[in-house]
Structure formats: C-alpha cells, structure tokens
Short mmCIF file of C-alpha atoms in Angstrom, two decimals:
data_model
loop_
_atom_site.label_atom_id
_atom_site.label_comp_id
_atom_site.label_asym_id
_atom_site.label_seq_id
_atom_site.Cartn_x
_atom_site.Cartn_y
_atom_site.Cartn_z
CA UNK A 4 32.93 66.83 170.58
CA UNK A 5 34.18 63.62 169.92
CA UNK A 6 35.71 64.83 166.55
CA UNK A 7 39.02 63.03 165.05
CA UNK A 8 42.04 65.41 164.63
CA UNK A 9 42.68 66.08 161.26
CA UNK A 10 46.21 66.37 159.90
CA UNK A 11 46.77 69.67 157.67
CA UNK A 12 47.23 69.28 154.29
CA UNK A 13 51.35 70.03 153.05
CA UNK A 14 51.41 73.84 151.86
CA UNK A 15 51.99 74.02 148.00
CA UNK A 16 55.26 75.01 147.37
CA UNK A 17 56.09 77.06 144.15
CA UNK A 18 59.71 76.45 143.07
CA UNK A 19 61.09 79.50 140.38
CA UNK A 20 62.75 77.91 137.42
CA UNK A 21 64.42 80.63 135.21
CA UNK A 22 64.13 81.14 131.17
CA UNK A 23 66.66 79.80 130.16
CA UNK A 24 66.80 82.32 127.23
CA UNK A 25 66.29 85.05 130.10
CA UNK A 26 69.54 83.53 131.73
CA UNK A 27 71.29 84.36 128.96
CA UNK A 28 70.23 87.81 128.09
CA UNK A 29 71.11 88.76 131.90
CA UNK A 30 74.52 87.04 131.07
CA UNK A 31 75.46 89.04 128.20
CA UNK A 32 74.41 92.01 130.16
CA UNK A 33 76.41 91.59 132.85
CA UNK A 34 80.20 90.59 130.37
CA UNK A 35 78.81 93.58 128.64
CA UNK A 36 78.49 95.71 132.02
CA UNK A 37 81.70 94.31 132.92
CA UNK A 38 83.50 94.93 130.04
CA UNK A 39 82.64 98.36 129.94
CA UNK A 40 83.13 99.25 133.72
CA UNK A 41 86.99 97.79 132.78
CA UNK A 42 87.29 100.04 129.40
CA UNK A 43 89.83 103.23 129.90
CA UNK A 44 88.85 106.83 128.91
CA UNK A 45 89.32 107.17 125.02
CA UNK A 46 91.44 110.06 125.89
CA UNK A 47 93.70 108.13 128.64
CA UNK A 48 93.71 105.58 125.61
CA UNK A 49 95.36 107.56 123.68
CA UNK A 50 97.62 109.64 126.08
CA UNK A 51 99.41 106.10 126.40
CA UNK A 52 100.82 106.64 122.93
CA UNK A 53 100.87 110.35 122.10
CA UNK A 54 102.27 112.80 124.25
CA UNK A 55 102.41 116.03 121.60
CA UNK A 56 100.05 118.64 123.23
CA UNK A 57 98.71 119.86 119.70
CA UNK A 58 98.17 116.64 117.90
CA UNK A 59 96.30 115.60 121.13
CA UNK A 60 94.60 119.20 120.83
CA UNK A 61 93.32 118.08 117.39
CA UNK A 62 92.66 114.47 118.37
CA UNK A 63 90.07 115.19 120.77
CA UNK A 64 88.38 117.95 118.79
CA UNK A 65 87.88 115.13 116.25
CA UNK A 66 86.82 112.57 118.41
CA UNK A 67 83.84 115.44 120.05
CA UNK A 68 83.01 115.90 116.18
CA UNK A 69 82.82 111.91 115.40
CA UNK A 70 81.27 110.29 118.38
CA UNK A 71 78.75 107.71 116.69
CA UNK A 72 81.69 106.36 114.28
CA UNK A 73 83.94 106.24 117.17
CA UNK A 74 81.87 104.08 119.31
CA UNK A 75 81.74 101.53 116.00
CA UNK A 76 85.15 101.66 115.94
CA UNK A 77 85.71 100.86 120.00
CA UNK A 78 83.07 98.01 118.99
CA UNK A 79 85.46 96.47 116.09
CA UNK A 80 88.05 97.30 118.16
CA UNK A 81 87.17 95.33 121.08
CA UNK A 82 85.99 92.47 119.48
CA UNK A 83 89.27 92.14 117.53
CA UNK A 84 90.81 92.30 120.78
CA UNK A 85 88.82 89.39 122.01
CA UNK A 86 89.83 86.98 119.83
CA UNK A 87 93.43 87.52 120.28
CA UNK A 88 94.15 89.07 116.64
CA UNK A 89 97.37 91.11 116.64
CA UNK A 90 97.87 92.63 112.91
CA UNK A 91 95.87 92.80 110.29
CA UNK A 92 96.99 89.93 107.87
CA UNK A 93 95.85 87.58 111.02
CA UNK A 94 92.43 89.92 110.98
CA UNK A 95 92.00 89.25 107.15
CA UNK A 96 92.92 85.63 107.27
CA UNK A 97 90.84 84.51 110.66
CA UNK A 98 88.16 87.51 111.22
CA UNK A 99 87.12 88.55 107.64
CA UNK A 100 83.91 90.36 109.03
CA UNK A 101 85.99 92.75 111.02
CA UNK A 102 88.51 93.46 108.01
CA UNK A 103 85.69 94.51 105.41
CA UNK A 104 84.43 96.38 108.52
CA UNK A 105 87.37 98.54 108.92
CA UNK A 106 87.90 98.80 105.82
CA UNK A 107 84.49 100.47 105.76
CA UNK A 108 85.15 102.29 108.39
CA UNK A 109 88.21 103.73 107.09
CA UNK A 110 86.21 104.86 104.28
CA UNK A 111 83.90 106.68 105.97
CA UNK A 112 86.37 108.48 108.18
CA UNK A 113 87.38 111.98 107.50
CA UNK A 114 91.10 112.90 107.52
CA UNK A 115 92.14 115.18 111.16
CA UNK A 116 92.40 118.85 110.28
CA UNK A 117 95.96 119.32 110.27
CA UNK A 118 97.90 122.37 109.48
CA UNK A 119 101.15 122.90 107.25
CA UNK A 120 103.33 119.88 105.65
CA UNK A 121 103.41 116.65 107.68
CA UNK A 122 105.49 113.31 106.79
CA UNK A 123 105.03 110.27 108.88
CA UNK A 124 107.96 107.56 109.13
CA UNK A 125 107.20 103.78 109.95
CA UNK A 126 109.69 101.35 110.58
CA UNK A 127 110.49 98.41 112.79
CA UNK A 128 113.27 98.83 115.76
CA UNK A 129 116.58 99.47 114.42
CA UNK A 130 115.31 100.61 110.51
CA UNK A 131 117.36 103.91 111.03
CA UNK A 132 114.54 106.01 111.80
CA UNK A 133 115.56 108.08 113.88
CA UNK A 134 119.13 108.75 111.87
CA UNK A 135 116.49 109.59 108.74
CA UNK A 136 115.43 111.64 111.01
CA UNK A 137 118.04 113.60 112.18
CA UNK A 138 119.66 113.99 108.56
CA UNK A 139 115.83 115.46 107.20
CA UNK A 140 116.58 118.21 110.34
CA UNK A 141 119.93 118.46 109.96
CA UNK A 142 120.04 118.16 113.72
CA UNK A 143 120.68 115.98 116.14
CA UNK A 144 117.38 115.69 117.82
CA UNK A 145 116.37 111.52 117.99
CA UNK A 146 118.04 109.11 119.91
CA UNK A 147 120.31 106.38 117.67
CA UNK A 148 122.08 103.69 118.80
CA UNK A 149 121.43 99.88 119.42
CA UNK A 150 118.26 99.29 121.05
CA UNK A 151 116.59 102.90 120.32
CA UNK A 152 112.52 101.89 120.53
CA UNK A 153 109.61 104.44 119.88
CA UNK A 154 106.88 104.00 121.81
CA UNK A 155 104.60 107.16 121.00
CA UNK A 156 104.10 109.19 118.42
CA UNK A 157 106.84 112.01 118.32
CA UNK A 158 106.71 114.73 116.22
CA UNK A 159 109.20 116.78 115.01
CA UNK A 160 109.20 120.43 113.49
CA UNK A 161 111.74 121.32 110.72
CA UNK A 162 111.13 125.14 108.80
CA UNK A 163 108.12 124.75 107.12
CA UNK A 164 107.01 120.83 107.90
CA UNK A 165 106.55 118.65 110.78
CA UNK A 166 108.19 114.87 110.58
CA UNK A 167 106.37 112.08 113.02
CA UNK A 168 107.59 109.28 114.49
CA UNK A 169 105.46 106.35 114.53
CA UNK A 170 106.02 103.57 116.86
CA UNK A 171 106.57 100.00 115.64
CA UNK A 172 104.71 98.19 117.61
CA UNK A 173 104.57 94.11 118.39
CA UNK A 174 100.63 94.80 118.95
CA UNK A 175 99.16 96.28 116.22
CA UNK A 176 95.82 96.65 116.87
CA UNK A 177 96.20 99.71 118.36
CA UNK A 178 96.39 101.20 114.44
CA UNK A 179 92.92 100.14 114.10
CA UNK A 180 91.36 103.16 115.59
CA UNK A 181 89.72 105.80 114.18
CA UNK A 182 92.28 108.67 115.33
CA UNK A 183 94.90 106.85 113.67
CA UNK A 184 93.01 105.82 110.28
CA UNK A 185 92.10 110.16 110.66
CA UNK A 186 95.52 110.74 111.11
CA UNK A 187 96.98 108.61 108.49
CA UNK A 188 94.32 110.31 106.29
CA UNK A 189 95.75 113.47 106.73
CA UNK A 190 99.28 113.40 106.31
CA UNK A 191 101.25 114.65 103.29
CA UNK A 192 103.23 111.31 102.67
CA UNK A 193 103.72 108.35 104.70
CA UNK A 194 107.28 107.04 104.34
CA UNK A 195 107.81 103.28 105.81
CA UNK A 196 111.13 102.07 105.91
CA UNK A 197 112.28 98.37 105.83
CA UNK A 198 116.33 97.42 105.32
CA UNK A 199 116.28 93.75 103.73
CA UNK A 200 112.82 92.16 102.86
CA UNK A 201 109.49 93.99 102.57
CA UNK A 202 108.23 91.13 104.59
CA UNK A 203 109.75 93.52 107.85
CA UNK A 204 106.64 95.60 107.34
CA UNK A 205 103.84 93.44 105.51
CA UNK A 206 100.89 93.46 107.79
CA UNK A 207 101.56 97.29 107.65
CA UNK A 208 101.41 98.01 104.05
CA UNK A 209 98.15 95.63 103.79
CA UNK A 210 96.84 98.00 106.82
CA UNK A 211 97.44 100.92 104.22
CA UNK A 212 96.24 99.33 101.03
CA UNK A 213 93.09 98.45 102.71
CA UNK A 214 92.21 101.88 103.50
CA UNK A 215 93.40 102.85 100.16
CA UNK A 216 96.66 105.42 101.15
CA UNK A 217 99.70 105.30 99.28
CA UNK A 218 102.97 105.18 100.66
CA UNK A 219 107.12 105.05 99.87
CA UNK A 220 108.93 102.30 100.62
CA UNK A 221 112.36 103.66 101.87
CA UNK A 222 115.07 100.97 101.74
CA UNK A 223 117.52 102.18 104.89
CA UNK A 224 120.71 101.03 105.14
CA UNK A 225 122.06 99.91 101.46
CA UNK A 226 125.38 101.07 102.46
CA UNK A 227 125.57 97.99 104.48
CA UNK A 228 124.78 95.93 101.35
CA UNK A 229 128.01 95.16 99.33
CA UNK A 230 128.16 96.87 95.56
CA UNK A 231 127.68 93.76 93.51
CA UNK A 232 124.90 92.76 96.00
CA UNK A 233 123.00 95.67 95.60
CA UNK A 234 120.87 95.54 91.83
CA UNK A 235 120.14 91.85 93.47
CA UNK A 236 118.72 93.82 96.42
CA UNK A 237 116.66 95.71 94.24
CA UNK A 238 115.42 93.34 92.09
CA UNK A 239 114.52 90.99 95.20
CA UNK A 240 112.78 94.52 96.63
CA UNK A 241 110.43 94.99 93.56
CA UNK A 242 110.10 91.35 92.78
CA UNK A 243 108.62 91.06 96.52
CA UNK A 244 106.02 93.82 95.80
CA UNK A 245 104.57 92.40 93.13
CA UNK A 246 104.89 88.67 94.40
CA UNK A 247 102.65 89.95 97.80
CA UNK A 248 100.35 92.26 96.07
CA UNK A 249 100.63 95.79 97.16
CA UNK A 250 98.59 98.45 95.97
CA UNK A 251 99.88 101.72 96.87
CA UNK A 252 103.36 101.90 96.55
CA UNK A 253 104.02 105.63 95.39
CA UNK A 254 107.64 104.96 94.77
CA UNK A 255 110.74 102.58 96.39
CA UNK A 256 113.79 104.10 97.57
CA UNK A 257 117.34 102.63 98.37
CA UNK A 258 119.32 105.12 100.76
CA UNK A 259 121.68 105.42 103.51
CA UNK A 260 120.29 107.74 106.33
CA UNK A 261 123.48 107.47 107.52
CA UNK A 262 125.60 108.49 104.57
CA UNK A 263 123.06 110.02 102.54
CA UNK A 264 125.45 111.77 99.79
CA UNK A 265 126.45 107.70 98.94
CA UNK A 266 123.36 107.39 97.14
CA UNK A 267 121.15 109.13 94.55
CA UNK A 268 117.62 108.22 95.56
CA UNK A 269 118.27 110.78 99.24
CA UNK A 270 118.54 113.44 97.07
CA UNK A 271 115.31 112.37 94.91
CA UNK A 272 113.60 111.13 97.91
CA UNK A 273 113.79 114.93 99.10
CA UNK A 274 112.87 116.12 95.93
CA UNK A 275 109.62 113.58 95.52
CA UNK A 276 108.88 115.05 99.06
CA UNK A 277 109.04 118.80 98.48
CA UNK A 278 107.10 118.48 95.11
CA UNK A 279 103.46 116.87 96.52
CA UNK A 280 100.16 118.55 96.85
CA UNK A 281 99.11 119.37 100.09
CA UNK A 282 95.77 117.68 101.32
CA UNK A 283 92.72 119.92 100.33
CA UNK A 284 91.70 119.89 103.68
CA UNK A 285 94.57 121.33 105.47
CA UNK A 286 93.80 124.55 103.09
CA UNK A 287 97.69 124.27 101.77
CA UNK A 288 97.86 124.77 97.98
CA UNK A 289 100.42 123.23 95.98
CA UNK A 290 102.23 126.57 94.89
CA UNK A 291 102.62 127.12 98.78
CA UNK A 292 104.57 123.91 99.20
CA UNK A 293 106.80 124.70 96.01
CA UNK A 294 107.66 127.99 97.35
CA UNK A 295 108.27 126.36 100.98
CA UNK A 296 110.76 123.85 99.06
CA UNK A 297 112.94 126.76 97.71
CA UNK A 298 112.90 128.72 100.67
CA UNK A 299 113.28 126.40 103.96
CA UNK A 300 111.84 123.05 103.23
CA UNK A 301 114.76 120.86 104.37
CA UNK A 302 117.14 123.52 103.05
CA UNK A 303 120.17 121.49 103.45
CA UNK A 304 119.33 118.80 101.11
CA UNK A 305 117.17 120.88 98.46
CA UNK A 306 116.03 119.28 95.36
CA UNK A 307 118.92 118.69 92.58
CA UNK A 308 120.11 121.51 91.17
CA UNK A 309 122.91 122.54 89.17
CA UNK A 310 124.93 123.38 92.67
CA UNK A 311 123.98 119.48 93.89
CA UNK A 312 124.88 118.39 90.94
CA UNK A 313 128.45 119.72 90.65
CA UNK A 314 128.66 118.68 94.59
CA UNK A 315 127.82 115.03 93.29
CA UNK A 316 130.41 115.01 90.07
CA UNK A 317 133.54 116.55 92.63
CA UNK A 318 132.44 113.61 95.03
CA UNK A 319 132.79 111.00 92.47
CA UNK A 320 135.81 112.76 91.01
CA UNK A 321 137.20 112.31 94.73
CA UNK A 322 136.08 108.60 94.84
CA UNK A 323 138.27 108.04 91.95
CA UNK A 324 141.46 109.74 92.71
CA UNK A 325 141.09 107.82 95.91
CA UNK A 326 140.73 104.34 94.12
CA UNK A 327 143.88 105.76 91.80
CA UNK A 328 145.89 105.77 95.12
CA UNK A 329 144.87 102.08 95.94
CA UNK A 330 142.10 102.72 98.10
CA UNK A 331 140.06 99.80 96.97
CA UNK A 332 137.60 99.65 99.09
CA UNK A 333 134.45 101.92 97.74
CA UNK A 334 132.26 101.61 100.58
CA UNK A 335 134.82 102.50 103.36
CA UNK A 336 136.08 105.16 101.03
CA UNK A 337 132.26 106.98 100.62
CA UNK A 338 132.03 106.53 104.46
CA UNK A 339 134.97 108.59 105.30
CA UNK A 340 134.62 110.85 102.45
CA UNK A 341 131.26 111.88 103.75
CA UNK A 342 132.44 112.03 107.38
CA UNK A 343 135.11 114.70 106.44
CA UNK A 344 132.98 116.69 104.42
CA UNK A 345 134.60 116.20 101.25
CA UNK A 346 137.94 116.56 102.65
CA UNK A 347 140.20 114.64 100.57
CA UNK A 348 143.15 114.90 102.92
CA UNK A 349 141.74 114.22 105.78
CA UNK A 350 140.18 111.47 104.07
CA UNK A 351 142.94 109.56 103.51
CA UNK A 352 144.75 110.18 106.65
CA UNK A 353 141.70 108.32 107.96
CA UNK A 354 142.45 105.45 105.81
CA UNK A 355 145.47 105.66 106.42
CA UNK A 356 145.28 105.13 110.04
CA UNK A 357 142.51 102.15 109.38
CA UNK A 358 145.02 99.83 107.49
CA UNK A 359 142.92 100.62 104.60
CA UNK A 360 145.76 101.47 101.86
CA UNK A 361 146.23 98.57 99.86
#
C-alpha cells in the first residue's frame, strides 16, 4: 500500500514532584528515628553516675512504676540538651518553656521510697566534702586532698543514717531527671556547701527553689578566714541570699570540717540534723529519729549537752592560758589544740617547734 510512514507520537512522561509538607514530615521522622536509635538505656544512663546496688535497686523500681512521666521527662530532657543549655539559670533565662515545665514536672513527681535517715551533701570540687564527711563518720572513709572529684553518687552508712555524695558536676543537666528530682524528694535534708560566695553554687539552689525543697547552706572552711574577717563573711553570706533571691534556705552554717570543735555552728549543725522529721513516706516517725539521735546517730558529735558544753568552756579555758603564754596566734593555736586532742602540752611543744611563741 502506498501508505506514508508515520512517526510515533513521544510517550507522556509523568515526573513525581514531592509535598513539600510530606518532605518534611518524613524529615522529622527520620532526626526523630535517629535520635532515638542513638539514645542509651535509661538504666545504662544512670549506671554512668550511680554505682550503689540498692539506690539503683530503688531507682529502677521507680522508674517501672513511673513510665509515662519518665518519657516527658527524657522529652524535656533532650530538648534541653539540644539547645546547648548547661544549668538551670541558662534554662530559665534562654528556654523559659522548659523551666515552667520542670518545674511542673517536679511537682508531679513522687519522692523514691527510701528507708531510714538520709542526708545528701552538694558542693563544688575542693568544698571539703569529703572531710565533712569523714568527721559526720568519724572515719576515714572519703578521699581528701587536692584534686579529690566525685563523679557518682556515693553513699555512705553511719549507725542509724546514710550520708550521699553528690557529684558537682560542670554539666548540669543531668539533675534534670526524674530519678534525681525523686531522689532529692526523698531525702531527710540536703546540705550544700559553698566556702566564699554563694555564687559557687547558684544555679543549684535555683534548681532546688524551683522544685520547692529546702536546703542548708554549710559555709566550709571559715577557719581559713582570718577572725576580724569573719562577721564580714557572714554578713556578705546573708546579704548575698537575699540580694539573689532564694527561697528555701532552712538555715546557714559557718564551720570547719576540718577542725570542727573551732566553731559552734558543727555542733548545732549536728543538732539541727538529728532533730528533723523523717519523710512520711519512708514510714520513719519523728520519735524514731529522736531516739536514733541519743543512741547512735553520729554519736561522737551528739547534740549539746551539759558534757559538750563543759568540753567547749575547758577548750576555751585552754585557748586562753595559751594566749597568756604569748601564743598570739588564735587560729594556729585552735588548729593544734584540736589536733592533740586537748592536750595542752603537747600543744605547745607543737608551737614550739613551729616558731610560733612570740
């Protein structure tokens, strides 16, 4: 047939253009698929800074009984973590919405079940922690010394109470979980030590006033501070409180860990210790605790009594037979008084030897 060829018409070709709102749903599924496939086991989370097998016995009993507030926590938690907030005065100034959520949070969250009499002590590197430490055991059983860091939670059991170690961390976002707000929640009295400024430990007491706990401020160290430098101390200590704000200061202490009998407040410290109500939910009454603080609770430095009390008036008799001989120099003469026990001869042999008699 003398038909003309015919050229075939070009094939339609479909070309897929995405949503661009479906583009973005898939990409917040897949940060959110990644960011979860990188997340660590709660528990392996919090292995890194607790090692005690009984407080991790009762931290994972309460996270099994408070899953759906822990996974809002881990939410809060991660987004704080995203935008590169480190303590919580930079979470209040630059993230309100995840303060007022913690503090919410913190509301909501039940203290841990914890047995018995528990103290916590917070402090920076180098506060004298773990010298407070030792002296509230009477034992040598924390490392001192230059350079001494905490970097889990320690606890330590004395006759009747348990004393914890909380690490001062540069990154404290790791105090805005739930098993910490719990624990917090449940302890007896939390005890935070600073030496010179209350600005060492700021971000932490605003931490604690947001989730409405009260706390001691424990001035370590005011041996170090000359005698007519110390009421300034004090003054600058109190004055600071009020200038920033804070809300649940139970009481302020000045002390020496170190040479506790130098000082007063150790001995009323102890006493403001032994005399609090247990929590409720630890099923501890208060008559328990009273009758723990005669018996064993920190038995060598009981609350004042008339024996204390004549141990205080020889010591200050001693400080003044010393300054009679021309020992001049109070501080160095409380120092070696306390090192020697009340030892008035060996006392001045010491100073003696230290080019110390004027």
């Amino acid at each position: 047939m003398g038909g003309k060829n015919s050229t075939p018409e070009p094939r339609t070709q479909i070309k897929y253009v995405p949503d661009p709102s479906a583009s973005a749903r898939v990409a917040q599924l897949e940060a959110k698929v990644e960011k979860l496939s990188s997340k660590r086991p709660k528990v392996e989370y919090v292995k890194e800074y607790v090692r005690d097998p009984e407080l991790l016995r009762q931290i994972e009993e309460y996270q099994a009984r408070n899953r759906e507030l822990m996974e809002k926590y881990d939410e809060l938690y991660q987004e704080i973590r995203d935008n590169n907030i480190s303590s919580f005065d930079d979470l209040d100034e630059h993230y309100s919405k995840g303060a007022e959520a913690l503090k919410r949070m913190a509301a909501a969250t039940q203290p841990m079940q914890m047995t018995g009499v528990n103290f916590a002590l917070f402090g920076i590197t180098s506060s004298g922690k773990s010298t407070m430490l030792n002296q509230f055991l009477g034992k040598q059983v924390a490392a001192t010394g230059a350079g001494e860091t905490t970097t889990q939670v320690q606890r330590y059991d004395g006759n009747g109470f348990s004393l914890y170690d909380i690490p001062g961390k540069n990154d404290e976002i790791s105090y805005f979980t739930m098993e910490y707000v719990a624990f917090w929640k449940a302890l007896t009295a939390r005890l935070v030590l600073i030496t010179a400024t209350v600005k060492e430990m700021t971000s932490v007491f605003r931490l604690l006033d947001a989730i409405n706990l009260k706390y001691d401020i424990v001035v370590n160290k005011f041996d170090q501070h000359q005698e007519d430098e110390r009421d300034v101390l004090k003054a600058q200590i109190h004055a600071e409180i009020k200038q920033i704000g804070l809300m649940g200061v139970e009481n302020v202490w000045f002390i020496s860990s170190k040479f506790p009998q130098m000082f007063d407040d150790w001995l009323q410290m102890v006493h403001s210790l032994t005399e609090r109500p247990q929590k409720s939910n630890n099923m501890t009454r208060r008559n328990q605790i009273e009758t723990k603080s005669n018996t064993s609770f920190f038995p060598q430095h009981r609350a004042r009594s008339a024996t204390s009390n004549l141990v205080q008036d020889q010591f200050a008799a001693q400080l003044h037979q010393l300054q009679s001989m021309g020992f001049d120099d109070e501080n160095k003469n409380r120092r070696l008084l306390t090192k020697h026990n009340g030892d008035i001869s060996s006392t001045i042999n010491s100073l003696l030897n230290s080019n110390h008699h004027y």
